[in-house]
Amino acid sequence: ACATSPFIGRVGRQRREGNVSLLSFGINPNGIAEAGTTSDWSQALSSMLPFVVAATAVAALAQPSTFTWVSKQLYAPALGGIMLSIGIQLSVDDFALAFKRPVPLSVGFIAQYVLKPALGVLIARAFGMSQMFYAGFVLTSCVAGAQLSSYASFLSKGDVALSILLTSSTTIASVLVTPLLTGLLLGSVVPVDAVAMSKSILQVVLVPVTLGLVLNTYAKPVATVLRPVMPFVAMICTSMCIGSPLAINRSQILSTEGLRLVLPVLTFHAVAFTVGYLVSRIPILRLEEEVSRTISLCTGMQSSTLAGLLATQFLGSSQAVPPACSVVAMAIMGLYLAAFWGSGSRIRDLPSLLMP
């Protein structure tokens, strides 16, 4: 995504105009130059998200009244705003591209919905996690990839097209896969209404994404007006979804049990990034370094805001604490990893960097 010369890649179209490099999907190439300012504005807002996440966490714990006004009824509209910001970036052509890249998409999908849920259960049991947070922690490992992973892939010089397709496909598949996984992994711990959970995901995920896709396909003038604003909307909605459970459960988070949650969350994301990268580096798959970076970031960064909404609706407010902590951890860790790769460093060089 950071090539220095124009080319037509395996997926999408890459053009470089001055100091701006843009990737288009089903977009008129002649309009790319005019989109430069909008793209810069959107990327600038996206780059602020980790700082907004960190500030939200601090404000919610230091001054709970900042976010206690956010009721449970506002979670669904807030998450819908985040999902609309994804859908309005997509076109029908983007999904057609998925059939041309079955191997990397399949590897990313397996890492997201097979390896990571298993990892969540193993880490929760290994750390002897309290029942107060266990179900919410496992649920966090069963949701789709986060939209922020696409921006992280851009920073890491990874495969941005693959990241967008993988995030979109796992988000749509979450309507069926997330309730199924949650029922299988938590059915013996807490009662899970998989049908009701599917309906909830359908309302807050599939409907907004489809609406954005329809606007971008059949009402392009409207989508053109909304698109620059959506990163800001997503930022506000993300802050609401993070701050509310942290503020409401402040006493539990700052208790001994709550502080013990920090290490499992950090371990989960660190191992998820590592597993995603190592699986994609299996020689028989013959995946490129850029693809491996993208799969790693998509595996380690998941839509914890969706997990928080589902936990609040179906598992109890205290179970929304692990997803809220996960948002903070995955945003900071994922973007630091992206910056590490973006600076030209490679995982294989770590031993020599640590022990020159």
Short mmCIF file of C-alpha atoms in Angstrom, two decimals:
data_model
loop_
_atom_site.label_atom_id
_atom_site.label_comp_id
_atom_site.label_asym_id
_atom_site.label_seq_id
_atom_site.Cartn_x
_atom_site.Cartn_y
_atom_site.Cartn_z
CA ALA A 1 0.00 0.00 0.00
CA CYS A 2 3.03 2.26 0.17
CA ALA A 3 4.50 1.62 -3.28
CA THR A 4 6.35 4.56 -4.81
CA SER A 5 5.12 4.02 -8.37
CA PRO A 6 1.68 3.51 -9.94
CA PHE A 7 0.66 -0.09 -10.51
CA ILE A 8 -2.33 -2.34 -10.84
CA GLY A 9 -2.07 -4.95 -8.07
CA ARG A 10 -3.81 -8.23 -7.42
CA VAL A 11 -6.69 -6.42 -5.76
CA GLY A 12 -7.93 -2.89 -6.31
CA ARG A 13 -6.06 -0.03 -7.93
CA GLN A 14 -3.05 1.81 -6.54
CA ARG A 15 -2.30 5.37 -7.60
CA ARG A 16 0.17 7.85 -6.23
CA GLU A 17 -0.48 11.57 -6.55
CA GLY A 18 2.38 13.67 -5.13
CA ASN A 19 2.79 12.62 -1.52
CA VAL A 20 -0.59 10.88 -1.34
CA SER A 21 -0.95 7.15 -1.97
CA LEU A 22 -4.50 5.91 -2.39
CA LEU A 23 -6.08 2.51 -2.83
CA SER A 24 -9.41 2.40 -4.61
CA PHE A 25 -12.05 -0.34 -4.85
CA GLY A 26 -14.48 0.00 -7.71
CA ILE A 27 -13.83 3.76 -7.78
CA ASN A 28 -13.37 5.83 -10.90
CA PRO A 29 -9.56 6.27 -11.17
CA ASN A 30 -10.03 9.75 -12.57
CA GLY A 31 -11.60 10.80 -9.29
CA ILE A 32 -8.77 9.64 -7.09
CA ALA A 33 -6.89 12.95 -7.11
CA GLU A 34 -9.98 14.81 -5.92
CA ALA A 35 -10.35 12.30 -3.07
CA GLY A 36 -6.90 13.11 -1.70
CA THR A 37 -8.05 15.79 0.72
CA THR A 38 -10.93 13.65 2.00
CA SER A 39 -8.63 10.66 2.43
CA ASP A 40 -6.10 12.74 4.38
CA TRP A 41 -8.87 14.03 6.66
CA SER A 42 -10.22 10.52 7.30
CA GLN A 43 -6.75 9.11 7.96
CA ALA A 44 -5.97 11.97 10.34
CA LEU A 45 -9.11 11.18 12.35
CA SER A 46 -8.32 7.47 12.30
CA SER A 47 -4.81 8.12 13.57
CA MET A 48 -6.29 9.95 16.57
CA LEU A 49 -8.41 6.96 17.64
CA PRO A 50 -5.79 5.29 19.92
CA PHE A 51 -5.33 8.57 21.79
CA VAL A 52 -9.09 9.00 22.09
CA VAL A 53 -9.38 5.43 23.41
CA ALA A 54 -6.68 6.03 26.02
CA ALA A 55 -8.21 9.39 27.06
CA THR A 56 -11.64 7.78 27.32
CA ALA A 57 -10.33 5.06 29.63
CA VAL A 58 -8.61 7.60 31.89
CA ALA A 59 -11.66 9.89 32.01
CA ALA A 60 -14.08 7.02 32.71
CA LEU A 61 -12.02 5.71 35.63
CA ALA A 62 -10.98 9.10 37.04
CA GLN A 63 -14.36 10.82 36.61
CA PRO A 64 -17.10 8.21 36.08
CA SER A 65 -19.83 10.83 35.68
CA THR A 66 -18.28 11.65 32.30
CA PHE A 67 -19.78 8.45 30.85
CA THR A 68 -22.33 7.09 33.33
CA TRP A 69 -25.03 9.01 31.42
CA VAL A 70 -24.56 6.63 28.47
CA SER A 71 -27.37 4.13 29.03
CA LYS A 72 -27.57 0.59 27.71
CA GLN A 73 -30.18 1.73 25.19
CA LEU A 74 -27.53 3.90 23.48
CA TYR A 75 -25.08 1.04 22.92
CA ALA A 76 -26.88 -0.36 19.88
CA PRO A 77 -27.19 3.01 18.03
CA ALA A 78 -23.56 3.80 18.84
CA LEU A 79 -22.32 0.49 17.47
CA GLY A 80 -24.60 0.94 14.47
CA GLY A 81 -22.80 4.21 13.75
CA ILE A 82 -19.46 2.40 13.78
CA MET A 83 -20.73 -0.27 11.41
CA LEU A 84 -22.24 2.33 9.07
CA SER A 85 -18.80 3.91 8.82
CA ILE A 86 -17.51 0.55 7.53
CA GLY A 87 -20.34 -0.10 5.10
CA ILE A 88 -20.17 3.31 3.46
CA GLN A 89 -16.58 2.57 2.39
CA LEU A 90 -17.55 -0.62 0.56
CA SER A 91 -18.86 -1.48 -2.87
CA VAL A 92 -20.23 -4.65 -4.43
CA ASP A 93 -16.97 -5.04 -6.35
CA ASP A 94 -15.05 -5.33 -3.08
CA PHE A 95 -16.86 -8.56 -2.20
CA ALA A 96 -16.34 -9.94 -5.70
CA LEU A 97 -12.61 -9.56 -5.09
CA ALA A 98 -12.81 -12.02 -2.21
CA PHE A 99 -13.34 -14.90 -4.61
CA LYS A 100 -10.07 -14.04 -6.32
CA ARG A 101 -8.09 -14.37 -3.08
CA PRO A 102 -9.45 -17.44 -1.32
CA VAL A 103 -6.23 -18.54 0.43
CA PRO A 104 -5.33 -15.42 2.46
CA LEU A 105 -8.98 -14.76 3.25
CA SER A 106 -9.47 -18.36 4.42
CA VAL A 107 -6.35 -18.20 6.60
CA GLY A 108 -7.50 -14.93 8.13
CA PHE A 109 -11.00 -16.27 8.71
CA ILE A 110 -9.69 -19.41 10.44
CA ALA A 111 -7.35 -17.36 12.61
CA GLN A 112 -10.23 -15.06 13.55
CA TYR A 113 -12.92 -17.62 14.30
CA VAL A 114 -11.05 -20.82 15.21
CA LEU A 115 -7.65 -20.04 16.67
CA LYS A 116 -8.57 -16.89 18.56
CA PRO A 117 -11.65 -18.28 20.38
CA ALA A 118 -9.59 -21.30 21.47
CA LEU A 119 -6.89 -18.91 22.62
CA GLY A 120 -9.42 -16.91 24.65
CA VAL A 121 -10.61 -20.00 26.53
CA LEU A 122 -7.06 -21.24 27.19
CA ILE A 123 -5.84 -17.90 28.55
CA ALA A 124 -8.94 -17.40 30.71
CA ARG A 125 -8.45 -20.82 32.29
CA ALA A 126 -4.67 -20.48 32.56
CA PHE A 127 -5.03 -17.26 34.58
CA GLY A 128 -7.90 -18.66 36.65
CA MET A 129 -10.14 -15.78 35.63
CA SER A 130 -13.01 -14.85 37.93
CA GLN A 131 -16.54 -15.81 36.90
CA MET A 132 -17.29 -12.08 37.09
CA PHE A 133 -15.28 -11.57 33.87
CA TYR A 134 -14.84 -15.02 32.33
CA ALA A 135 -17.82 -15.01 29.97
CA GLY A 136 -17.14 -11.48 28.74
CA PHE A 137 -13.50 -12.33 28.11
CA VAL A 138 -14.35 -15.42 26.04
CA LEU A 139 -17.05 -13.52 24.15
CA THR A 140 -14.44 -10.91 23.21
CA SER A 141 -12.41 -13.62 21.49
CA CYS A 142 -15.41 -14.68 19.37
CA VAL A 143 -16.24 -11.43 17.57
CA ALA A 144 -15.21 -10.08 14.17
CA GLY A 145 -12.13 -8.07 13.28
CA ALA A 146 -11.95 -4.38 14.14
CA GLN A 147 -12.18 -1.61 11.56
CA LEU A 148 -9.04 -0.09 13.09
CA SER A 149 -7.03 -3.04 11.75
CA SER A 150 -7.31 -1.60 8.24
CA TYR A 151 -5.63 1.60 9.32
CA ALA A 152 -3.01 -0.43 11.19
CA SER A 153 -2.38 -2.45 8.02
CA PHE A 154 -1.82 0.79 6.13
CA LEU A 155 0.74 1.94 8.71
CA SER A 156 2.52 -1.42 8.64
CA LYS A 157 2.87 -1.36 4.84
CA GLY A 158 0.69 -4.44 4.73
CA ASP A 159 -2.07 -5.50 2.35
CA VAL A 160 -4.79 -2.90 2.95
CA ALA A 161 -7.16 -4.45 0.41
CA LEU A 162 -7.02 -7.80 2.18
CA SER A 163 -7.60 -6.12 5.54
CA ILE A 164 -10.74 -4.37 4.29
CA LEU A 165 -12.11 -7.56 2.75
CA LEU A 166 -11.27 -9.66 5.81
CA THR A 167 -12.82 -7.18 8.24
CA SER A 168 -15.96 -6.91 6.10
CA SER A 169 -16.39 -10.66 5.66
CA THR A 170 -15.85 -11.50 9.34
CA THR A 171 -18.22 -8.70 10.37
CA ILE A 172 -21.02 -10.05 8.18
CA ALA A 173 -20.30 -13.64 9.22
CA SER A 174 -20.51 -12.62 12.90
CA VAL A 175 -24.31 -12.71 12.63
CA LEU A 176 -24.11 -16.52 12.63
CA VAL A 177 -20.60 -17.40 13.82
CA THR A 178 -20.37 -15.31 17.02
CA PRO A 179 -23.60 -16.66 18.62
CA LEU A 180 -22.62 -20.20 17.60
CA LEU A 181 -19.14 -19.93 19.13
CA THR A 182 -20.46 -18.23 22.25
CA GLY A 183 -23.05 -20.96 22.77
CA LEU A 184 -20.46 -23.72 22.32
CA LEU A 185 -17.82 -22.17 24.57
CA LEU A 186 -20.04 -20.63 27.27
CA GLY A 187 -23.15 -22.79 27.23
CA SER A 188 -21.98 -24.72 30.28
CA VAL A 189 -20.96 -21.54 32.14
CA VAL A 190 -23.82 -19.11 31.49
CA PRO A 191 -27.05 -19.49 29.51
CA VAL A 192 -26.63 -18.00 26.04
CA ASP A 193 -29.61 -17.24 23.81
CA ALA A 194 -27.93 -17.71 20.42
CA VAL A 195 -31.07 -16.79 18.46
CA ALA A 196 -31.57 -13.51 20.32
CA MET A 197 -27.86 -12.74 19.98
CA SER A 198 -28.06 -13.33 16.22
CA LYS A 199 -31.00 -10.94 15.96
CA SER A 200 -29.09 -8.31 17.92
CA ILE A 201 -26.01 -8.64 15.71
CA LEU A 202 -28.25 -8.52 12.64
CA GLN A 203 -29.71 -5.21 13.80
CA VAL A 204 -26.49 -3.47 14.85
CA VAL A 205 -24.07 -4.98 12.31
CA LEU A 206 -25.65 -6.26 9.12
CA VAL A 207 -28.33 -3.57 8.72
CA PRO A 208 -25.94 -0.57 9.07
CA VAL A 209 -23.28 -2.20 6.88
CA THR A 210 -25.88 -2.99 4.21
CA LEU A 211 -27.26 0.54 4.43
CA GLY A 212 -23.78 1.97 3.90
CA LEU A 213 -23.17 -0.38 0.99
CA VAL A 214 -26.48 0.62 -0.64
CA LEU A 215 -25.73 4.32 -0.22
CA ASN A 216 -22.27 3.92 -1.70
CA THR A 217 -23.67 1.94 -4.65
CA TYR A 218 -26.95 3.68 -5.51
CA ALA A 219 -26.69 7.09 -3.82
CA LYS A 220 -23.10 8.15 -4.33
CA PRO A 221 -23.75 11.89 -3.79
CA VAL A 222 -25.15 11.10 -0.35
CA ALA A 223 -22.26 8.74 0.41
CA THR A 224 -19.78 11.38 -0.73
CA VAL A 225 -21.22 13.84 1.77
CA LEU A 226 -21.36 11.35 4.64
CA ARG A 227 -18.06 9.56 4.12
CA PRO A 228 -15.74 12.32 5.45
CA VAL A 229 -17.87 12.65 8.58
CA MET A 230 -18.10 8.94 9.41
CA PRO A 231 -14.61 8.57 11.00
CA PHE A 232 -15.60 11.30 13.48
CA VAL A 233 -18.93 9.57 14.15
CA ALA A 234 -17.13 6.25 14.66
CA MET A 235 -14.72 7.92 17.07
CA ILE A 236 -17.54 9.36 19.20
CA CYS A 237 -19.46 6.07 19.16
CA THR A 238 -16.35 4.09 20.10
CA SER A 239 -15.69 6.43 23.01
CA MET A 240 -19.25 5.95 24.27
CA CYS A 241 -19.05 2.15 24.01
CA ILE A 242 -15.74 2.06 25.89
CA GLY A 243 -16.35 4.73 28.51
CA SER A 244 -19.75 3.59 29.73
CA PRO A 245 -18.86 0.06 30.95
CA LEU A 246 -15.59 1.33 32.44
CA ALA A 247 -17.38 4.10 34.34
CA ILE A 248 -20.31 1.97 35.49
CA ASN A 249 -18.04 -0.86 36.70
CA ARG A 250 -15.26 1.38 38.03
CA SER A 251 -15.26 -0.14 41.51
CA GLN A 252 -15.00 -3.68 40.13
CA ILE A 253 -12.23 -2.70 37.71
CA LEU A 254 -10.13 -1.06 40.42
CA SER A 255 -10.68 -3.98 42.77
CA THR A 256 -8.18 -6.81 43.13
CA GLU A 257 -10.16 -8.99 40.69
CA GLY A 258 -10.35 -6.17 38.17
CA LEU A 259 -6.63 -5.43 38.25
CA ARG A 260 -5.95 -9.11 37.72
CA LEU A 261 -7.77 -8.77 34.39
CA VAL A 262 -5.05 -6.55 32.90
CA LEU A 263 -2.42 -9.26 32.40
CA PRO A 264 -4.78 -11.80 30.70
CA VAL A 265 -6.04 -9.10 28.29
CA LEU A 266 -2.51 -8.03 27.36
CA THR A 267 -1.43 -11.67 27.00
CA PHE A 268 -4.43 -12.50 24.83
CA HIS A 269 -3.71 -9.76 22.33
CA ALA A 270 0.04 -10.34 22.29
CA VAL A 271 -0.42 -14.05 21.58
CA ALA A 272 -3.18 -13.36 19.02
CA PHE A 273 -0.89 -11.05 17.04
CA THR A 274 1.84 -13.69 17.17
CA VAL A 275 -0.40 -16.62 16.22
CA GLY A 276 -1.90 -14.72 13.30
CA TYR A 277 1.54 -13.97 11.94
CA LEU A 278 3.02 -17.45 12.46
CA VAL A 279 0.06 -19.27 10.91
CA SER A 280 0.28 -17.14 7.80
CA ARG A 281 4.00 -17.85 7.51
CA ILE A 282 3.52 -21.61 7.02
CA PRO A 283 5.64 -22.36 3.93
CA ILE A 284 2.99 -24.38 2.12
CA LEU A 285 0.67 -21.34 2.02
CA ARG A 286 3.28 -19.20 0.24
CA LEU A 287 1.85 -15.96 1.59
CA GLU A 288 3.83 -12.76 1.28
CA GLU A 289 5.19 -10.75 4.20
CA GLU A 290 2.64 -7.98 3.62
CA VAL A 291 -0.21 -10.49 3.80
CA SER A 292 1.19 -12.01 7.02
CA ARG A 293 1.34 -8.62 8.68
CA THR A 294 -2.27 -7.95 7.73
CA ILE A 295 -3.53 -11.30 9.03
CA SER A 296 -1.59 -10.74 12.27
CA LEU A 297 -3.19 -7.32 12.82
CA CYS A 298 -6.68 -8.58 11.89
CA THR A 299 -6.29 -11.48 14.33
CA GLY A 300 -5.06 -9.38 17.24
CA MET A 301 -7.54 -6.53 16.77
CA GLN A 302 -11.21 -7.45 17.07
CA SER A 303 -14.47 -5.54 17.38
CA SER A 304 -14.50 -5.37 21.16
CA THR A 305 -17.25 -2.74 21.02
CA LEU A 306 -19.58 -5.40 19.58
CA ALA A 307 -18.52 -7.78 22.35
CA GLY A 308 -19.29 -5.09 24.91
CA LEU A 309 -22.78 -4.57 23.53
CA LEU A 310 -23.53 -8.32 23.48
CA ALA A 311 -22.10 -8.78 26.97
CA THR A 312 -24.28 -5.98 28.33
CA GLN A 313 -27.41 -7.35 26.68
CA PHE A 314 -26.97 -11.07 27.35
CA LEU A 315 -24.36 -11.64 30.08
CA GLY A 316 -24.59 -8.74 32.55
CA SER A 317 -22.92 -5.34 32.90
CA SER A 318 -19.81 -6.66 34.68
CA GLN A 319 -19.08 -8.95 31.72
CA ALA A 320 -18.74 -5.82 29.54
CA VAL A 321 -15.53 -4.88 31.39
CA PRO A 322 -13.19 -7.28 29.51
CA PRO A 323 -14.32 -5.98 26.09
CA ALA A 324 -13.82 -2.38 27.25
CA CYS A 325 -10.31 -3.19 28.50
CA SER A 326 -9.68 -5.08 25.26
CA VAL A 327 -10.44 -2.01 23.12
CA VAL A 328 -7.76 -0.02 24.90
CA ALA A 329 -5.18 -2.82 24.75
CA MET A 330 -5.72 -3.84 21.13
CA ALA A 331 -5.70 -0.24 19.84
CA ILE A 332 -2.43 0.67 21.53
CA MET A 333 -0.66 -2.67 20.94
CA GLY A 334 -1.86 -3.00 17.35
CA LEU A 335 -0.76 0.46 16.29
CA TYR A 336 2.61 0.09 18.01
CA LEU A 337 3.12 -3.18 16.11
CA ALA A 338 2.07 -1.45 12.89
CA ALA A 339 4.57 1.35 13.54
CA PHE A 340 7.28 -1.28 14.17
CA TRP A 341 6.64 -2.85 10.77
CA GLY A 342 6.11 0.48 9.07
CA SER A 343 9.54 1.68 10.16
CA GLY A 344 11.09 -1.16 8.14
CA SER A 345 11.67 -3.56 11.04
CA ARG A 346 10.87 -7.25 10.74
CA ILE A 347 9.99 -9.91 13.28
CA ARG A 348 12.93 -12.03 12.21
CA ASP A 349 15.26 -9.15 13.17
CA LEU A 350 14.09 -9.02 16.80
CA PRO A 351 16.79 -11.41 18.17
CA SER A 352 19.55 -9.29 16.66
CA LEU A 353 17.91 -6.10 17.94
CA LEU A 354 17.62 -7.47 21.46
CA MET A 355 21.07 -9.11 21.48
CA PRO A 356 23.31 -7.25 19.01
#
